[in-house]
Amino acid sequence: MQSGIVRLGLAFLLACGAIWQPPVLRAQAPDASAAPATTSGPEAAEADQQYSLSVEVEVVTVPVTATNSDGEFVTDLDLNEFTIFDNGAPQKIESFELSQEPLSLAILVETSSRIQSLLPEVRSAGILFTQLIVGESGEGAVLTFDRDVKLVQDFTGDADRIETSFRNLQPGGDPVRLSDAIARALFLLQRRPEGRRRVIVVISEARDQGSSNSLGLVLRSAQQLGISVYTVGLSTLRSMMGRPASQGVASPFPAGVAARPTPANQPPTPDAQTNWGAANMNVLALIAELVSTAQNLVAGNPLAVTATATGGQDFSSGGKGELEQALGRIGEELRNQYMLTYRPNNLDNPGF
């Protein structure tokens, strides 16, 4: 086997079982203004209620990505170069191939006011999903989340509809209900026909606030359903640098008192503040964000945790153009995955 790295969805190995006791997730009422869907069903009549995700696991599918020391994908491996262990027991691989299954992709986009200045860049990413990820035989759905979770485009193979849903993204309110958005996507993906790969891509800040579903419960559901989640982190600090001061937190200083000192011997007039840069961003909000970011790093990054737990990958997009690069890398990985399947031979062991 060529030297390099083989990364697989370890979560799927840990999560397989005979019959899963389904957790109960909370579903938000669907948005009545969602774009026309390619399918119809009982979802249109759902209210804000609890629903169950359930799956019977007899054959486990494991996505595997292999790269060499240069980070290039390796696509010429043989079956005898792979070994699967499940709960410590070796398993017989029933099928092995580069994935040819059509893709069902749920795209989750944060639209909170916190990342408003980044929305133009996000809007332009719609074409990348249609070109690099969905492909001719694939389908995509677009959901937005802030204080609400909305289905703005149900599953469709129409590239124009996906791109239009991105062009029409509008900023909403706070907080950022990441876990609830993933839960909604899992519920939608579970309804897709068999024989399709089901994947979620999240474009968001690394924060989760106000969700009624716990992240742990959502991750367990994704593992049991065999759904990988890829995440692309948006830079809150970069967003705030492009946000007018009037959109930040209110200044505690009295009128006429500068939020930031100007150079020595220069009166803090409005023009001087503008030239010195204080009028172009809210310094107090930026400081608060720096403190919050440090706290989030200590507590853990929910995007990285989600991607790792579900066999996906986490990317950051702190600089201009990095969002496009991350989505391009995700598209490459999905096109170069091996799909291994096996039937667990130790279902009677504890934990199944």
GROMACS .gro file of C-alpha atoms in nm:
model
  352
    1MET     CA    1   0.000   0.000   0.000
    2GLN     CA    2   0.128   0.346  -0.082
    3SER     CA    3   0.245   0.551   0.211
    4GLY     CA    4   0.002   0.818   0.318
    5ILE     CA    5  -0.312   0.865   0.517
    6VAL     CA    6  -0.632   0.667   0.514
    7ARG     CA    7  -0.921   0.849   0.678
    8LEU     CA    8  -1.251   0.674   0.729
    9GLY     CA    9  -1.575   0.733   0.908
   10LEU     CA   10  -1.481   0.575   1.239
   11ALA     CA   11  -1.811   0.694   1.374
   12PHE     CA   12  -1.989   0.445   1.152
   13LEU     CA   13  -1.789   0.156   1.295
   14LEU     CA   14  -1.878   0.260   1.646
   15ALA     CA   15  -2.241   0.327   1.572
   16CYS     CA   16  -2.355   0.015   1.392
   17GLY     CA   17  -2.599  -0.218   1.560
   18ALA     CA   18  -2.887  -0.453   1.501
   19ILE     CA   19  -3.182  -0.230   1.578
   20TRP     CA   20  -3.130   0.121   1.704
   21GLN     CA   21  -3.351   0.269   1.974
   22PRO     CA   22  -3.440   0.596   1.800
   23PRO     CA   23  -3.373   0.925   1.978
   24VAL     CA   24  -3.635   1.195   1.968
   25LEU     CA   25  -3.536   1.519   1.802
   26ARG     CA   26  -3.735   1.838   1.788
   27ALA     CA   27  -3.845   1.956   1.447
   28GLN     CA   28  -3.926   2.315   1.361
   29ALA     CA   29  -4.225   2.386   1.145
   30PRO     CA   30  -4.124   2.402   0.778
   31ASP     CA   31  -4.101   2.745   0.621
   32ALA     CA   32  -4.405   2.810   0.409
   33SER     CA   33  -4.204   3.021   0.167
   34ALA     CA   34  -3.962   2.743   0.070
   35ALA     CA   35  -3.893   2.706  -0.300
   36PRO     CA   36  -4.083   2.438  -0.494
   37ALA     CA   37  -3.967   2.089  -0.407
   38THR     CA   38  -3.907   1.795  -0.634
   39THR     CA   39  -4.098   1.575  -0.392
   40SER     CA   40  -4.400   1.623  -0.171
   41GLY     CA   41  -4.503   1.452   0.146
   42PRO     CA   42  -4.628   1.487   0.499
   43GLU     CA   43  -4.364   1.747   0.586
   44ALA     CA   44  -4.588   2.024   0.458
   45ALA     CA   45  -4.831   1.947   0.741
   46GLU     CA   46  -4.574   1.929   1.020
   47ALA     CA   47  -4.590   2.165   1.313
   48ASP     CA   48  -4.327   2.239   1.575
   49GLN     CA   49  -4.325   1.891   1.723
   50GLN     CA   50  -4.110   1.597   1.817
   51TYR     CA   51  -4.018   1.334   1.564
   52SER     CA   52  -3.812   1.018   1.568
   53LEU     CA   53  -3.524   0.913   1.348
   54SER     CA   54  -3.483   0.537   1.329
   55VAL     CA   55  -3.284   0.290   1.127
   56GLU     CA   56  -3.227  -0.084   1.124
   57VAL     CA   57  -2.861  -0.158   1.065
   58GLU     CA   58  -2.778  -0.491   0.901
   59VAL     CA   59  -2.521  -0.383   0.644
   60VAL     CA   60  -2.279  -0.108   0.737
   61THR     CA   61  -2.136   0.125   0.473
   62VAL     CA   62  -1.807   0.297   0.552
   63PRO     CA   63  -1.675   0.584   0.337
   64VAL     CA   64  -1.296   0.579   0.313
   65THR     CA   65  -1.061   0.844   0.177
   66ALA     CA   66  -0.694   0.769   0.108
   67THR     CA   67  -0.430   1.035   0.039
   68ASN     CA   68  -0.056   1.019  -0.013
   69SER     CA   69   0.210   1.221   0.163
   70ASP     CA   70   0.145   1.514  -0.074
   71GLY     CA   71  -0.225   1.522   0.010
   72GLU     CA   72  -0.325   1.377  -0.327
   73PHE     CA   73  -0.609   1.127  -0.341
   74VAL     CA   74  -0.512   0.761  -0.396
   75THR     CA   75  -0.768   0.578  -0.608
   76ASP     CA   76  -0.587   0.258  -0.711
   77LEU     CA   77  -0.599   0.059  -0.386
   78ASP     CA   78  -0.710  -0.305  -0.376
   79LEU     CA   79  -0.955  -0.476  -0.144
   80ASN     CA   80  -0.678  -0.675   0.026
   81GLU     CA   81  -0.521  -0.348   0.141
   82PHE     CA   82  -0.813  -0.278   0.375
   83THR     CA   83  -0.911  -0.442   0.702
   84ILE     CA   84  -1.214  -0.348   0.909
   85PHE     CA   85  -1.245  -0.412   1.282
   86ASP     CA   86  -1.578  -0.364   1.456
   87ASN     CA   87  -1.564  -0.358   1.837
   88GLY     CA   88  -1.228  -0.532   1.804
   89ALA     CA   89  -1.361  -0.810   1.581
   90PRO     CA   90  -1.236  -0.841   1.220
   91GLN     CA   91  -1.512  -0.813   0.962
   92LYS     CA   92  -1.554  -0.952   0.612
   93ILE     CA   93  -1.580  -0.676   0.353
   94GLU     CA   94  -1.875  -0.758   0.127
   95SER     CA   95  -1.824  -0.487  -0.133
   96PHE     CA   96  -1.548  -0.245  -0.221
   97GLU     CA   97  -1.549   0.022  -0.491
   98LEU     CA   98  -1.495   0.385  -0.568
   99SER     CA   99  -1.829   0.541  -0.494
  100GLN     CA  100  -2.066   0.566  -0.788
  101GLU     CA  101  -2.383   0.624  -0.588
  102PRO     CA  102  -2.573   0.945  -0.661
  103LEU     CA  103  -2.545   1.209  -0.392
  104SER     CA  104  -2.818   1.363  -0.178
  105LEU     CA  105  -2.667   1.674  -0.025
  106ALA     CA  106  -2.820   1.897   0.243
  107ILE     CA  107  -2.652   2.239   0.251
  108LEU     CA  108  -2.688   2.434   0.576
  109VAL     CA  109  -2.601   2.805   0.570
  110GLU     CA  110  -2.589   3.036   0.870
  111THR     CA  111  -2.762   3.366   0.797
  112SER     CA  112  -2.741   3.542   1.132
  113SER     CA  113  -2.667   3.914   1.147
  114ARG     CA  114  -2.327   3.825   1.288
  115ILE     CA  115  -2.196   3.717   0.948
  116GLN     CA  116  -2.386   3.969   0.735
  117SER     CA  117  -2.072   4.117   0.581
  118LEU     CA  118  -1.967   3.768   0.462
  119LEU     CA  119  -2.298   3.690   0.290
  120PRO     CA  120  -2.188   3.825  -0.052
  121GLU     CA  121  -1.905   3.571  -0.052
  122VAL     CA  122  -2.140   3.293   0.061
  123ARG     CA  123  -2.398   3.384  -0.205
  124SER     CA  124  -2.140   3.337  -0.478
  125ALA     CA  125  -2.068   2.982  -0.357
  126GLY     CA  126  -2.392   2.838  -0.490
  127ILE     CA  127  -2.244   2.758  -0.829
  128LEU     CA  128  -1.964   2.559  -0.662
  129PHE     CA  129  -2.215   2.318  -0.513
  130THR     CA  130  -2.375   2.253  -0.849
  131GLN     CA  131  -2.042   2.213  -1.030
  132LEU     CA  132  -1.823   2.040  -0.774
  133ILE     CA  133  -2.054   1.845  -0.546
  134VAL     CA  134  -2.405   1.776  -0.670
  135GLY     CA  135  -2.314   1.674  -1.027
  136GLU     CA  136  -2.546   1.540  -1.294
  137SER     CA  137  -2.701   1.258  -1.091
  138GLY     CA  138  -2.705   1.433  -0.755
  139GLU     CA  139  -2.956   1.647  -0.574
  140GLY     CA  140  -2.929   1.921  -0.318
  141ALA     CA  141  -3.144   2.096  -0.061
  142VAL     CA  142  -3.065   2.433   0.098
  143LEU     CA  143  -3.151   2.525   0.456
  144THR     CA  144  -3.071   2.848   0.638
  145PHE     CA  145  -3.044   2.892   1.011
  146ASP     CA  146  -3.010   3.174   1.260
  147ARG     CA  147  -3.278   3.207   1.527
  148ASP     CA  148  -3.499   3.006   1.289
  149VAL     CA  149  -3.431   2.703   1.072
  150LYS     CA  150  -3.579   2.734   0.724
  151LEU     CA  151  -3.594   2.503   0.424
  152VAL     CA  152  -3.547   2.749   0.137
  153GLN     CA  153  -3.503   2.483  -0.133
  154ASP     CA  154  -3.613   2.121  -0.104
  155PHE     CA  155  -3.416   1.847  -0.278
  156THR     CA  156  -3.373   1.917  -0.647
  157GLY     CA  157  -3.136   1.827  -0.927
  158ASP     CA  158  -3.198   2.166  -1.089
  159ALA     CA  159  -2.873   2.363  -1.061
  160ASP     CA  160  -3.048   2.694  -1.126
  161ARG     CA  161  -3.274   2.649  -0.824
  162ILE     CA  162  -2.980   2.581  -0.595
  163GLU     CA  163  -2.788   2.882  -0.725
  164THR     CA  164  -3.098   3.101  -0.694
  165SER     CA  165  -3.148   2.999  -0.332
  166PHE     CA  166  -2.791   3.110  -0.260
  167ARG     CA  167  -2.830   3.441  -0.443
  168ASN     CA  168  -3.141   3.515  -0.237
  169LEU     CA  169  -2.979   3.457   0.104
  170GLN     CA  170  -3.074   3.735   0.346
  171PRO     CA  171  -2.945   3.810   0.697
  172GLY     CA  172  -3.167   3.710   0.985
  173GLY     CA  173  -3.149   3.737   1.361
  174ASP     CA  174  -2.957   3.574   1.641
  175PRO     CA  175  -2.881   3.324   1.797
  176VAL     CA  176  -2.728   3.049   1.579
  177ARG     CA  177  -2.920   2.720   1.608
  178LEU     CA  178  -2.661   2.487   1.459
  179SER     CA  179  -2.777   2.163   1.624
  180ASP     CA  180  -3.139   2.224   1.528
  181ALA     CA  181  -3.038   2.286   1.167
  182ILE     CA  182  -2.842   1.959   1.150
  183ALA     CA  183  -3.134   1.774   1.310
  184ARG     CA  184  -3.370   1.910   1.044
  185ALA     CA  185  -3.129   1.805   0.768
  186LEU     CA  186  -3.102   1.453   0.910
  187PHE     CA  187  -3.478   1.421   0.908
  188LEU     CA  188  -3.496   1.532   0.544
  189LEU     CA  189  -3.210   1.306   0.433
  190GLN     CA  190  -3.362   1.002   0.602
  191ARG     CA  191  -3.653   1.034   0.358
  192ARG     CA  192  -3.438   1.015   0.047
  193PRO     CA  193  -3.450   0.692  -0.157
  194GLU     CA  194  -3.218   0.404  -0.078
  195GLY     CA  195  -2.902   0.367  -0.279
  196ARG     CA  196  -2.797   0.729  -0.240
  197ARG     CA  197  -2.507   0.874  -0.044
  198ARG     CA  198  -2.637   1.122   0.211
  199VAL     CA  199  -2.412   1.409   0.312
  200ILE     CA  200  -2.448   1.739   0.496
  201VAL     CA  201  -2.232   2.047   0.435
  202VAL     CA  202  -2.248   2.324   0.696
  203ILE     CA  203  -2.128   2.681   0.633
  204SER     CA  204  -2.134   2.856   0.968
  205GLU     CA  205  -1.955   3.010   1.259
  206ALA     CA  206  -1.822   2.767   1.516
  207ARG     CA  207  -2.103   2.830   1.763
  208ASP     CA  208  -2.433   2.675   1.861
  209GLN     CA  209  -2.680   2.885   2.060
  210GLY     CA  210  -3.048   2.845   2.132
  211SER     CA  211  -3.091   2.494   1.990
  212SER     CA  212  -3.355   2.271   2.144
  213ASN     CA  213  -3.156   1.962   2.037
  214SER     CA  214  -2.831   1.875   2.208
  215LEU     CA  215  -2.528   1.836   1.985
  216GLY     CA  216  -2.461   1.491   2.133
  217LEU     CA  217  -2.805   1.364   2.038
  218VAL     CA  218  -2.771   1.505   1.687
  219LEU     CA  219  -2.431   1.341   1.639
  220ARG     CA  220  -2.562   1.006   1.758
  221SER     CA  221  -2.844   1.033   1.505
  222ALA     CA  222  -2.603   1.115   1.222
  223GLN     CA  223  -2.382   0.821   1.313
  224GLN     CA  224  -2.669   0.575   1.319
  225LEU     CA  225  -2.804   0.702   0.987
  226GLY     CA  226  -2.460   0.686   0.825
  227ILE     CA  227  -2.463   1.053   0.726
  228SER     CA  228  -2.133   1.239   0.701
  229VAL     CA  229  -2.118   1.607   0.793
  230TYR     CA  230  -1.858   1.837   0.638
  231THR     CA  231  -1.817   2.179   0.796
  232VAL     CA  232  -1.674   2.508   0.673
  233GLY     CA  233  -1.615   2.761   0.948
  234LEU     CA  234  -1.685   3.129   0.883
  235SER     CA  235  -1.460   3.383   1.053
  236THR     CA  236  -1.664   3.595   1.292
  237LEU     CA  237  -1.373   3.831   1.338
  238ARG     CA  238  -1.342   3.889   0.963
  239SER     CA  239  -1.714   3.953   0.948
  240MET     CA  240  -1.692   4.209   1.226
  241MET     CA  241  -1.403   4.385   1.056
  242GLY     CA  242  -1.636   4.450   0.764
  243ARG     CA  243  -1.935   4.547   0.976
  244PRO     CA  244  -2.019   4.917   1.020
  245ALA     CA  245  -1.985   5.041   1.376
  246SER     CA  246  -2.357   5.114   1.391
  247GLN     CA  247  -2.426   4.740   1.362
  248GLY     CA  248  -2.211   4.650   1.661
  249VAL     CA  249  -2.292   4.671   2.029
  250ALA     CA  250  -2.391   5.013   2.163
  251SER     CA  251  -2.100   5.224   2.284
  252PRO     CA  252  -2.101   5.295   2.659
  253PHE     CA  253  -1.921   5.626   2.601
  254PRO     CA  254  -2.113   5.958   2.614
  255ALA     CA  255  -2.176   6.146   2.292
  256GLY     CA  256  -1.861   6.319   2.173
  257VAL     CA  257  -1.629   6.075   2.350
  258ALA     CA  258  -1.429   5.866   2.106
  259ALA     CA  259  -1.442   5.487   2.124
  260ARG     CA  260  -1.076   5.488   2.040
  261PRO     CA  261  -0.809   5.755   2.093
  262THR     CA  262  -0.676   5.941   1.792
  263PRO     CA  263  -0.305   6.017   1.745
  264ALA     CA  264  -0.144   6.267   1.980
  265ASN     CA  265  -0.227   6.636   1.923
  266GLN     CA  266  -0.522   6.549   1.695
  267PRO     CA  267  -0.877   6.631   1.812
  268PRO     CA  268  -1.113   6.329   1.802
  269THR     CA  269  -1.344   6.478   1.540
  270PRO     CA  270  -1.566   6.248   1.331
  271ASP     CA  271  -1.331   6.289   1.035
  272ALA     CA  272  -1.030   6.207   1.250
  273GLN     CA  273  -1.206   5.898   1.385
  274THR     CA  274  -1.284   5.786   1.030
  275ASN     CA  275  -0.929   5.842   0.912
  276TRP     CA  276  -0.793   5.661   1.215
  277GLY     CA  277  -1.022   5.367   1.144
  278ALA     CA  278  -1.243   5.366   1.453
  279ALA     CA  279  -1.554   5.453   1.255
  280ASN     CA  280  -1.509   5.154   1.026
  281MET     CA  281  -1.556   4.889   1.293
  282ASN     CA  282  -1.689   4.863   1.644
  283VAL     CA  283  -1.383   4.813   1.860
  284LEU     CA  284  -1.585   4.716   2.166
  285ALA     CA  285  -1.770   4.447   1.974
  286LEU     CA  286  -1.441   4.321   1.835
  287ILE     CA  287  -1.290   4.292   2.183
  288ALA     CA  288  -1.599   4.109   2.306
  289GLU     CA  289  -1.571   3.868   2.015
  290LEU     CA  290  -1.205   3.800   2.087
  291VAL     CA  291  -1.296   3.704   2.443
  292SER     CA  292  -1.587   3.491   2.324
  293THR     CA  293  -1.368   3.317   2.066
  294ALA     CA  294  -1.119   3.222   2.334
  295GLN     CA  295  -1.401   3.078   2.544
  296ASN     CA  296  -1.529   2.878   2.247
  297LEU     CA  297  -1.185   2.735   2.186
  298VAL     CA  298  -1.169   2.619   2.545
  299ALA     CA  299  -1.517   2.469   2.532
  300GLY     CA  300  -1.461   2.301   2.197
  301ASN     CA  301  -1.544   2.381   1.837
  302PRO     CA  302  -1.888   2.236   1.751
  303LEU     CA  303  -1.806   2.230   1.380
  304ALA     CA  304  -1.486   2.031   1.426
  305VAL     CA  305  -1.656   1.797   1.674
  306THR     CA  306  -1.945   1.736   1.434
  307ALA     CA  307  -1.722   1.665   1.134
  308THR     CA  308  -1.491   1.434   1.326
  309ALA     CA  309  -1.775   1.240   1.488
  310THR     CA  310  -1.952   1.172   1.158
  311GLY     CA  311  -1.657   1.085   0.934
  312GLY     CA  312  -1.654   1.421   0.757
  313GLN     CA  313  -1.392   1.693   0.767
  314ASP     CA  314  -1.374   2.044   0.910
  315PHE     CA  315  -1.236   2.338   0.711
  316SER     CA  316  -1.181   2.702   0.802
  317SER     CA  317  -1.240   2.999   0.574
  318GLY     CA  318  -1.070   3.281   0.758
  319GLY     CA  319  -0.931   3.446   0.445
  320LYS     CA  320  -1.078   3.562   0.119
  321GLY     CA  321  -1.116   3.277  -0.127
  322GLU     CA  322  -1.083   3.007   0.139
  323LEU     CA  323  -1.455   2.924   0.127
  324GLU     CA  324  -1.426   2.832  -0.240
  325GLN     CA  325  -1.112   2.629  -0.169
  326ALA     CA  326  -1.283   2.438   0.112
  327LEU     CA  327  -1.587   2.355  -0.100
  328GLY     CA  328  -1.361   2.245  -0.383
  329ARG     CA  329  -1.177   2.011  -0.148
  330ILE     CA  330  -1.504   1.864  -0.022
  331GLY     CA  331  -1.614   1.803  -0.379
  332GLU     CA  332  -1.287   1.627  -0.458
  333GLU     CA  333  -1.316   1.404  -0.154
  334LEU     CA  334  -1.672   1.302  -0.232
  335ARG     CA  335  -1.568   1.207  -0.585
  336ASN     CA  336  -1.269   1.003  -0.465
  337GLN     CA  337  -1.417   0.800  -0.178
  338TYR     CA  338  -1.406   0.424  -0.150
  339MET     CA  339  -1.726   0.272  -0.018
  340LEU     CA  340  -1.677  -0.042   0.192
  341THR     CA  341  -1.969  -0.246   0.316
  342TYR     CA  342  -1.980  -0.528   0.568
  343ARG     CA  343  -2.235  -0.718   0.772
  344PRO     CA  344  -2.142  -0.711   1.145
  345ASN     CA  345  -2.067  -1.060   1.274
  346ASN     CA  346  -2.083  -0.962   1.640
  347LEU     CA  347  -2.430  -0.817   1.683
  348ASP     CA  348  -2.483  -1.016   2.003
  349ASN     CA  349  -2.195  -0.841   2.176
  350PRO     CA  350  -2.269  -0.573   2.438
  351GLY     CA  351  -2.326  -0.233   2.284
  352PHE     CA  352  -2.533  -0.356   1.990
   0.00000   0.00000   0.00000
